[in-house]
PDB file of C-alpha atoms in Angstrom:
ATOM      1  CA  ASP A  17       0.000   0.000   0.000  1.00 66.00           C
ATOM      2  CA  VAL A  18       1.457   3.339  -1.059  1.00 62.00           C
ATOM      3  CA  LYS A  19       2.134   5.809   1.674  1.00 91.00           C
ATOM      4  CA  VAL A  20       3.046   9.260   2.804  1.00 95.00           C
ATOM      5  CA  THR A  21       4.442   9.027   6.306  1.00 95.00           C
ATOM      6  CA  GLN A  22       4.802  11.921   8.708  1.00 96.00           C
ATOM      7  CA  SER A  23       7.228  11.218  11.506  1.00 89.00           C
ATOM      8  CA  SER A  24       5.130  12.533  14.396  1.00 92.00           C
ATOM      9  CA  ARG A  25       1.420  12.542  15.044  1.00 94.00           C
ATOM     10  CA  TYR A  26       1.647  15.023  17.929  1.00 96.00           C
ATOM     11  CA  LEU A  27       4.386  17.453  18.888  1.00 97.00           C
ATOM     12  CA  VAL A  28       4.690  19.983  21.681  1.00 98.00           C
ATOM     13  CA  LYS A  29       7.478  22.536  21.374  1.00 97.00           C
ATOM     14  CA  ARG A  30       8.518  25.678  23.179  1.00 98.00           C
ATOM     15  CA  THR A  31       8.510  29.164  21.720  1.00 98.00           C
ATOM     16  CA  GLY A  32      11.815  29.886  20.009  1.00 97.00           C
ATOM     17  CA  GLU A  33      12.736  26.250  19.390  1.00 97.00           C
ATOM     18  CA  LYS A  34      13.805  25.058  15.952  1.00 97.00           C
ATOM     19  CA  VAL A  35      11.308  22.425  14.826  1.00 97.00           C
ATOM     20  CA  PHE A  36      11.658  19.804  12.106  1.00 97.00           C
ATOM     21  CA  LEU A  37       8.634  18.062  10.596  1.00 98.00           C
ATOM     22  CA  GLU A  38       9.570  15.113   8.447  1.00 97.00           C
ATOM     23  CA  CYS A  39       7.669  13.568   5.566  1.00 97.00           C
ATOM     24  CA  VAL A  40       8.582  10.490   3.531  1.00 97.00           C
ATOM     25  CA  GLN A  41       6.764   9.011   0.525  1.00 96.00           C
ATOM     26  CA  ASP A  42       7.350   5.645  -1.090  1.00 94.00           C
ATOM     27  CA  MET A  43       5.575   6.270  -4.397  1.00 88.00           C
ATOM     28  CA  ASP A  44       8.452   7.828  -6.363  1.00 89.00           C
ATOM     29  CA  HIS A  45       6.380  11.013  -6.698  1.00 89.00           C
ATOM     30  CA  GLU A  46       8.113  14.093  -8.058  1.00 90.00           C
ATOM     31  CA  ASN A  47       5.961  16.656  -6.256  1.00 91.00           C
ATOM     32  CA  MET A  48       5.765  17.152  -2.517  1.00 95.00           C
ATOM     33  CA  PHE A  49       3.787  19.716  -0.545  1.00 96.00           C
ATOM     34  CA  TRP A  50       3.394  21.099   2.952  1.00 98.00           C
ATOM     35  CA  TYR A  51       0.048  22.534   4.077  1.00 97.00           C
ATOM     36  CA  ARG A  52      -1.205  23.811   7.370  1.00 98.00           C
ATOM     37  CA  GLN A  53      -4.812  23.246   8.374  1.00 97.00           C
ATOM     38  CA  ASP A  54      -6.679  25.634  10.664  1.00 96.00           C
ATOM     39  CA  PRO A  55     -10.384  25.692  11.561  1.00 92.00           C
ATOM     40  CA  GLY A  56     -12.373  27.900   9.223  1.00 91.00           C
ATOM     41  CA  LEU A  57      -9.410  28.399   6.907  1.00 93.00           C
ATOM     42  CA  GLY A  58      -9.077  24.994   5.301  1.00 94.00           C
ATOM     43  CA  LEU A  59      -5.662  23.945   4.046  1.00 96.00           C
ATOM     44  CA  ARG A  60      -3.139  26.587   3.081  1.00 96.00           C
ATOM     45  CA  LEU A  61       0.008  25.871   1.091  1.00 95.00           C
ATOM     46  CA  ILE A  62       3.289  26.661   2.840  1.00 97.00           C
ATOM     47  CA  TYR A  63       5.934  25.286   0.459  1.00 97.00           C
ATOM     48  CA  PHE A  64       6.194  22.778  -2.334  1.00 95.00           C
ATOM     49  CA  SER A  65       8.879  21.038  -4.337  1.00 94.00           C
ATOM     50  CA  TYR A  66       8.910  19.654  -7.865  1.00 90.00           C
ATOM     51  CA  ASP A  67      12.266  17.937  -7.619  1.00 89.00           C
ATOM     52  CA  VAL A  68      15.201  17.222  -5.377  1.00 91.00           C
ATOM     53  CA  LYS A  69      16.827  20.396  -4.054  1.00 87.00           C
ATOM     54  CA  MET A  70      14.061  22.503  -5.597  1.00 90.00           C
ATOM     55  CA  LYS A  71      11.559  24.465  -3.540  1.00 94.00           C
ATOM     56  CA  GLU A  72       8.888  27.022  -4.199  1.00 94.00           C
ATOM     57  CA  LYS A  73       7.012  29.284  -1.794  1.00 95.00           C
ATOM     58  CA  GLY A  74       3.336  28.716  -1.343  1.00 94.00           C
ATOM     59  CA  ASP A  75       0.794  31.159  -0.001  1.00 93.00           C
ATOM     60  CA  ILE A  76       2.056  31.406   3.598  1.00 96.00           C
ATOM     61  CA  PRO A  77       5.828  30.728   3.687  1.00 97.00           C
ATOM     62  CA  GLU A  78       6.755  33.266   6.356  1.00 97.00           C
ATOM     63  CA  GLY A  79       8.436  31.672   9.357  1.00 96.00           C
ATOM     64  CA  TYR A  80       9.042  28.390   7.529  1.00 98.00           C
ATOM     65  CA  SER A  81      11.705  26.810   5.365  1.00 97.00           C
ATOM     66  CA  VAL A  82      11.999  23.416   3.688  1.00 97.00           C
ATOM     67  CA  SER A  83      14.599  20.897   2.647  1.00 97.00           C
ATOM     68  CA  ARG A  84      14.489  18.232  -0.025  1.00 96.00           C
ATOM     69  CA  GLU A  85      17.807  16.405  -0.238  1.00 95.00           C
ATOM     70  CA  LYS A  86      16.281  13.144  -1.475  1.00 95.00           C
ATOM     71  CA  LYS A  87      13.309  12.547  -3.734  1.00 95.00           C
ATOM     72  CA  GLU A  88      11.339  10.664  -1.114  1.00 96.00           C
ATOM     73  CA  ARG A  89      11.857  13.076   1.796  1.00 97.00           C
ATOM     74  CA  PHE A  90      10.530  16.611   2.298  1.00 97.00           C
ATOM     75  CA  SER A  91      11.173  18.384   5.576  1.00 97.00           C
ATOM     76  CA  LEU A  92       9.425  21.452   6.952  1.00 98.00           C
ATOM     77  CA  ILE A  93      11.475  23.614   9.302  1.00 98.00           C
ATOM     78  CA  LEU A  94      10.200  26.180  11.756  1.00 97.00           C
ATOM     79  CA  GLU A  95      13.315  28.257  12.386  1.00 94.00           C
ATOM     80  CA  SER A  96      12.014  29.776  15.624  1.00 97.00           C
ATOM     81  CA  ALA A  97       8.652  28.386  16.634  1.00 97.00           C
ATOM     82  CA  SER A  98       5.961  30.832  17.675  1.00 98.00           C
ATOM     83  CA  THR A  99       2.533  30.272  19.211  1.00 98.00           C
ATOM     84  CA  ASN A 100       0.807  31.337  15.982  1.00 97.00           C
ATOM     85  CA  GLN A 101       2.371  28.311  14.316  1.00 98.00           C
ATOM     86  CA  THR A 102       0.289  26.004  16.481  1.00 98.00           C
ATOM     87  CA  SER A 103      -1.640  24.065  13.846  1.00 98.00           C
ATOM     88  CA  MET A 104      -2.132  20.798  12.005  1.00 97.00           C
ATOM     89  CA  TYR A 105       0.517  20.224   9.345  1.00 98.00           C
ATOM     90  CA  LEU A 106      -0.202  17.984   6.387  1.00 97.00           C
ATOM     91  CA  CYS A 107       2.323  16.644   3.909  1.00 97.00           C
ATOM     92  CA  ALA A 108       1.265  15.426   0.467  1.00 95.00           C
ATOM     93  CA  SER A 109       2.814  14.104  -2.711  1.00 93.00           C
ATOM     94  CA  SER A 110       1.771  13.755  -6.337  1.00 89.00           C
ATOM     95  CA  LEU A 111       3.049  12.807  -9.752  1.00 82.00           C
ATOM     96  CA  LEU A 112       4.412  15.399 -12.146  1.00 73.00           C
ATOM     97  CA  GLU A 113       2.032  17.841 -13.763  1.00 63.00           C
ATOM     98  CA  GLY A 114      -0.306  16.189 -16.187  1.00 59.00           C
ATOM     99  CA  ARG A 115      -0.240  12.956 -14.307  1.00 50.00           C
ATOM    100  CA  GLY A 116      -0.591  14.763 -11.001  1.00 51.00           C
ATOM    101  CA  SER A 117      -4.087  15.864 -11.882  1.00 73.00           C
ATOM    102  CA  TYR A 118      -5.244  12.682 -10.216  1.00 76.00           C
ATOM    103  CA  GLY A 119      -4.753  14.483  -6.937  1.00 81.00           C
ATOM    104  CA  TYR A 120      -2.514  14.125  -3.966  1.00 89.00           C
ATOM    105  CA  THR A 121      -1.712  11.397  -1.510  1.00 92.00           C
ATOM    106  CA  PHE A 122      -1.665  12.816   2.004  1.00 95.00           C
ATOM    107  CA  GLY A 123       0.070  11.913   5.214  1.00 95.00           C
ATOM    108  CA  SER A 124      -2.018  11.627   8.374  1.00 93.00           C
ATOM    109  CA  GLY A 125      -0.849  14.958   9.745  1.00 95.00           C
ATOM    110  CA  THR A 126       1.203  16.315  12.619  1.00 97.00           C
ATOM    111  CA  ARG A 127      -0.596  18.332  15.243  1.00 97.00           C
ATOM    112  CA  LEU A 128       1.955  20.842  16.518  1.00 98.00           C
ATOM    113  CA  THR A 129       1.427  22.834  19.685  1.00 98.00           C
ATOM    114  CA  VAL A 130       3.844  25.663  20.484  1.00 98.00           C
ATOM    115  CA  VAL A 131       3.774  26.754  24.118  1.00 97.00           C
TER     116      VAL A 131
ATOM    117  CA  ALA B  28      -6.120  34.325  -8.003  1.00 75.00           C
ATOM    118  CA  GLN B  29      -7.932  31.062  -7.636  1.00 84.00           C
ATOM    119  CA  THR B  30     -10.309  30.741  -4.703  1.00 93.00           C
ATOM    120  CA  VAL B  31     -12.616  28.035  -3.416  1.00 96.00           C
ATOM    121  CA  THR B  32     -15.625  28.811  -1.228  1.00 97.00           C
ATOM    122  CA  GLN B  33     -17.602  26.386   0.873  1.00 97.00           C
ATOM    123  CA  SER B  34     -20.467  28.335   2.378  1.00 95.00           C
ATOM    124  CA  GLN B  35     -21.745  25.620   4.727  1.00 96.00           C
ATOM    125  CA  PRO B  36     -19.540  25.219   7.818  1.00 96.00           C
ATOM    126  CA  GLU B  37     -21.709  22.328   9.063  1.00 97.00           C
ATOM    127  CA  MET B  38     -24.375  20.044   7.635  1.00 97.00           C
ATOM    128  CA  SER B  39     -26.447  17.256   9.131  1.00 98.00           C
ATOM    129  CA  VAL B  40     -28.183  14.338   7.447  1.00 98.00           C
ATOM    130  CA  GLN B  41     -30.237  11.416   8.629  1.00 98.00           C
ATOM    131  CA  GLU B  42     -28.823   7.995   7.933  1.00 98.00           C
ATOM    132  CA  ALA B  43     -30.004   6.662   4.527  1.00 97.00           C
ATOM    133  CA  GLU B  44     -30.995  10.161   3.367  1.00 98.00           C
ATOM    134  CA  THR B  45     -29.326  12.323   0.708  1.00 98.00           C
ATOM    135  CA  VAL B  46     -27.260  15.421   1.370  1.00 98.00           C
ATOM    136  CA  THR B  47     -25.636  17.981  -0.918  1.00 98.00           C
ATOM    137  CA  LEU B  48     -22.515  19.942  -0.028  1.00 98.00           C
ATOM    138  CA  SER B  49     -21.929  23.193  -1.885  1.00 98.00           C
ATOM    139  CA  CYS B  50     -18.756  24.562  -3.418  1.00 98.00           C
ATOM    140  CA  THR B  51     -18.070  27.527  -5.656  1.00 98.00           C
ATOM    141  CA  TYR B  52     -14.740  28.535  -7.096  1.00 97.00           C
ATOM    142  CA  ASP B  53     -13.066  31.201  -9.113  1.00 96.00           C
ATOM    143  CA  THR B  54     -10.467  30.688 -11.806  1.00 92.00           C
ATOM    144  CA  SER B  55      -9.451  32.386 -15.019  1.00 90.00           C
ATOM    145  CA  GLU B  56      -8.420  29.117 -16.611  1.00 87.00           C
ATOM    146  CA  SER B  57     -10.575  26.997 -18.894  1.00 85.00           C
ATOM    147  CA  ASP B  58      -8.744  23.763 -18.139  1.00 86.00           C
ATOM    148  CA  TYR B  59      -8.555  22.631 -14.526  1.00 90.00           C
ATOM    149  CA  TYR B  60      -9.531  19.866 -12.142  1.00 92.00           C
ATOM    150  CA  LEU B  61     -11.874  19.803  -9.178  1.00 95.00           C
ATOM    151  CA  PHE B  62     -11.796  17.434  -6.241  1.00 95.00           C
ATOM    152  CA  TRP B  63     -13.712  16.511  -3.136  1.00 97.00           C
ATOM    153  CA  TYR B  64     -11.669  15.168  -0.236  1.00 97.00           C
ATOM    154  CA  LYS B  65     -12.959  13.576   2.938  1.00 97.00           C
ATOM    155  CA  GLN B  66     -11.146  13.908   6.259  1.00 97.00           C
ATOM    156  CA  PRO B  67     -12.529  11.600   8.991  1.00 95.00           C
ATOM    157  CA  PRO B  68     -11.481  11.898  12.653  1.00 90.00           C
ATOM    158  CA  SER B  69      -8.416   9.792  11.824  1.00 87.00           C
ATOM    159  CA  ARG B  70      -7.207  12.902   9.915  1.00 90.00           C
ATOM    160  CA  GLN B  71      -6.300  10.899   6.811  1.00 90.00           C
ATOM    161  CA  MET B  72      -7.390  12.836   3.740  1.00 94.00           C
ATOM    162  CA  ILE B  73      -9.195  10.568   1.294  1.00 94.00           C
ATOM    163  CA  LEU B  74     -10.001  11.444  -2.311  1.00 94.00           C
ATOM    164  CA  VAL B  75     -13.748  11.076  -2.819  1.00 96.00           C
ATOM    165  CA  ILE B  76     -14.265  12.199  -6.387  1.00 96.00           C
ATOM    166  CA  ARG B  77     -12.521  14.066  -9.204  1.00 93.00           C
ATOM    167  CA  GLN B  78     -13.868  16.114 -12.112  1.00 94.00           C
ATOM    168  CA  GLU B  79     -12.048  17.295 -15.222  1.00 90.00           C
ATOM    169  CA  ALA B  80     -13.317  20.705 -16.308  1.00 90.00           C
ATOM    170  CA  TYR B  81     -13.326  19.883 -20.015  1.00 88.00           C
ATOM    171  CA  LYS B  82     -15.718  16.981 -19.405  1.00 86.00           C
ATOM    172  CA  GLN B  83     -19.351  18.020 -19.247  1.00 85.00           C
ATOM    173  CA  GLN B  84     -20.466  14.716 -17.780  1.00 92.00           C
ATOM    174  CA  ASN B  85     -20.730  14.779 -13.998  1.00 95.00           C
ATOM    175  CA  ALA B  86     -18.407  12.390 -12.172  1.00 94.00           C
ATOM    176  CA  THR B  87     -19.884   9.569 -10.100  1.00 95.00           C
ATOM    177  CA  GLU B  88     -18.309   7.189  -7.606  1.00 94.00           C
ATOM    178  CA  ASN B  89     -20.821   4.769  -6.089  1.00 96.00           C
ATOM    179  CA  ARG B  90     -22.984   6.822  -3.671  1.00 97.00           C
ATOM    180  CA  PHE B  91     -21.078  10.030  -4.410  1.00 98.00           C
ATOM    181  CA  SER B  92     -21.830  12.242  -7.376  1.00 97.00           C
ATOM    182  CA  VAL B  93     -21.188  15.838  -8.348  1.00 98.00           C
ATOM    183  CA  ASN B  94     -23.163  18.568 -10.023  1.00 97.00           C
ATOM    184  CA  PHE B  95     -20.572  20.467 -12.048  1.00 97.00           C
ATOM    185  CA  GLN B  96     -21.795  23.769 -13.478  1.00 96.00           C
ATOM    186  CA  LYS B  97     -18.803  25.255 -15.307  1.00 94.00           C
ATOM    187  CA  ALA B  98     -20.415  28.536 -16.305  1.00 94.00           C
ATOM    188  CA  ALA B  99     -21.615  29.141 -12.759  1.00 96.00           C
ATOM    189  CA  LYS B 100     -18.304  27.873 -11.322  1.00 96.00           C
ATOM    190  CA  SER B 101     -20.167  25.556  -9.010  1.00 97.00           C
ATOM    191  CA  PHE B 102     -19.163  22.039  -7.933  1.00 97.00           C
ATOM    192  CA  SER B 103     -21.507  20.447  -5.412  1.00 98.00           C
ATOM    193  CA  LEU B 104     -21.181  16.966  -3.909  1.00 98.00           C
ATOM    194  CA  LYS B 105     -24.223  14.742  -3.442  1.00 98.00           C
ATOM    195  CA  ILE B 106     -24.048  11.836  -1.038  1.00 98.00           C
ATOM    196  CA  SER B 107     -26.874   9.335  -1.444  1.00 98.00           C
ATOM    197  CA  ASP B 108     -27.970   6.760   1.134  1.00 98.00           C
ATOM    198  CA  SER B 109     -25.819   8.417   3.794  1.00 98.00           C
ATOM    199  CA  GLN B 110     -24.000   6.134   6.189  1.00 97.00           C
ATOM    200  CA  LEU B 111     -22.495   6.716   9.634  1.00 97.00           C
ATOM    201  CA  GLY B 112     -19.051   6.298   8.087  1.00 96.00           C
ATOM    202  CA  ASP B 113     -19.664   9.327   5.880  1.00 97.00           C
ATOM    203  CA  ALA B 114     -19.372  11.608   8.909  1.00 97.00           C
ATOM    204  CA  ALA B 115     -16.265  13.706   8.309  1.00 98.00           C
ATOM    205  CA  MET B 116     -14.920  17.057   7.195  1.00 97.00           C
ATOM    206  CA  TYR B 117     -15.294  17.488   3.437  1.00 98.00           C
ATOM    207  CA  PHE B 118     -13.018  19.748   1.433  1.00 97.00           C
ATOM    208  CA  CYS B 119     -13.565  21.031  -2.072  1.00 98.00           C
ATOM    209  CA  ALA B 120     -10.339  21.739  -3.987  1.00 96.00           C
ATOM    210  CA  LEU B 121      -9.273  23.244  -7.309  1.00 95.00           C
ATOM    211  CA  MET B 122      -6.156  22.398  -9.317  1.00 90.00           C
ATOM    212  CA  GLU B 123      -4.958  24.608 -12.142  1.00 80.00           C
ATOM    213  CA  TYR B 124      -1.761  24.568 -14.125  1.00 71.00           C
ATOM    214  CA  GLY B 125       1.167  23.774 -11.864  1.00 69.00           C
ATOM    215  CA  ASN B 126      -0.295  20.976  -9.808  1.00 77.00           C
ATOM    216  CA  LYS B 127      -1.090  23.080  -6.756  1.00 85.00           C
ATOM    217  CA  LEU B 128      -4.344  22.364  -4.958  1.00 91.00           C
ATOM    218  CA  VAL B 129      -6.325  25.241  -3.477  1.00 94.00           C
ATOM    219  CA  PHE B 130      -8.792  24.192  -0.794  1.00 95.00           C
ATOM    220  CA  GLY B 131     -11.992  25.553   0.590  1.00 96.00           C
ATOM    221  CA  ALA B 132     -12.566  26.009   4.315  1.00 96.00           C
ATOM    222  CA  GLY B 133     -14.358  22.694   4.642  1.00 97.00           C
ATOM    223  CA  THR B 134     -17.813  21.452   5.640  1.00 98.00           C
ATOM    224  CA  ILE B 135     -18.348  19.235   8.672  1.00 97.00           C
ATOM    225  CA  LEU B 136     -20.911  16.558   7.863  1.00 98.00           C
ATOM    226  CA  ARG B 137     -22.752  14.908  10.760  1.00 98.00           C
ATOM    227  CA  VAL B 138     -24.778  11.763  10.150  1.00 97.00           C
ATOM    228  CA  LYS B 139     -27.621  11.007  12.551  1.00 97.00           C
ATOM    229  CA  SER B 140     -28.757   7.458  13.256  1.00 94.00           C
TER     230      SER B 140
END
């Protein structure tokens, strides 16, 4: 069964900490995405990547960075966590454009609380 | 900019009845894709149904069907014979050129037994 795996289901971090959220997919997908999900706002795109070592800003990149050193792994980094980054974070992957129009495969999310 | 609007924050339906979830969107493109995703309490996003904008025929997947009105930019989801397992958050999403999905705010569906 194909999968997108997020390393943590729940995380609690302190304000100012550097936080790493890890995502691994086993489907050989080119595209990978990070979204945050907040009540009443739906899912908002933070960053995405079309290939190894490539990254593009989404709609809300401020306070975040990403790393994609290998095709199967896409990491989201909170350089200095703040309480307004408390949220659910969802990772997703898809095939290249054209074939990717069949939608994304999602991980099961990481609920991050910053205290 | 592309936007997706789900105007119903919550909906309720009686088991075995039919319910329709609304979605409108805005795009300047003529070629795009529309999706409905389901997110149960487990948080795993599940693709429910997909529609290609250049196809006039409405997509159907078992008890799930859509009413796609391209001119009105409307994409509603109909769930027939509702089951307890249909209770979830439902997201409408739009994909244009570039493979990025834009999501609506979601509709919580409650199913009453």
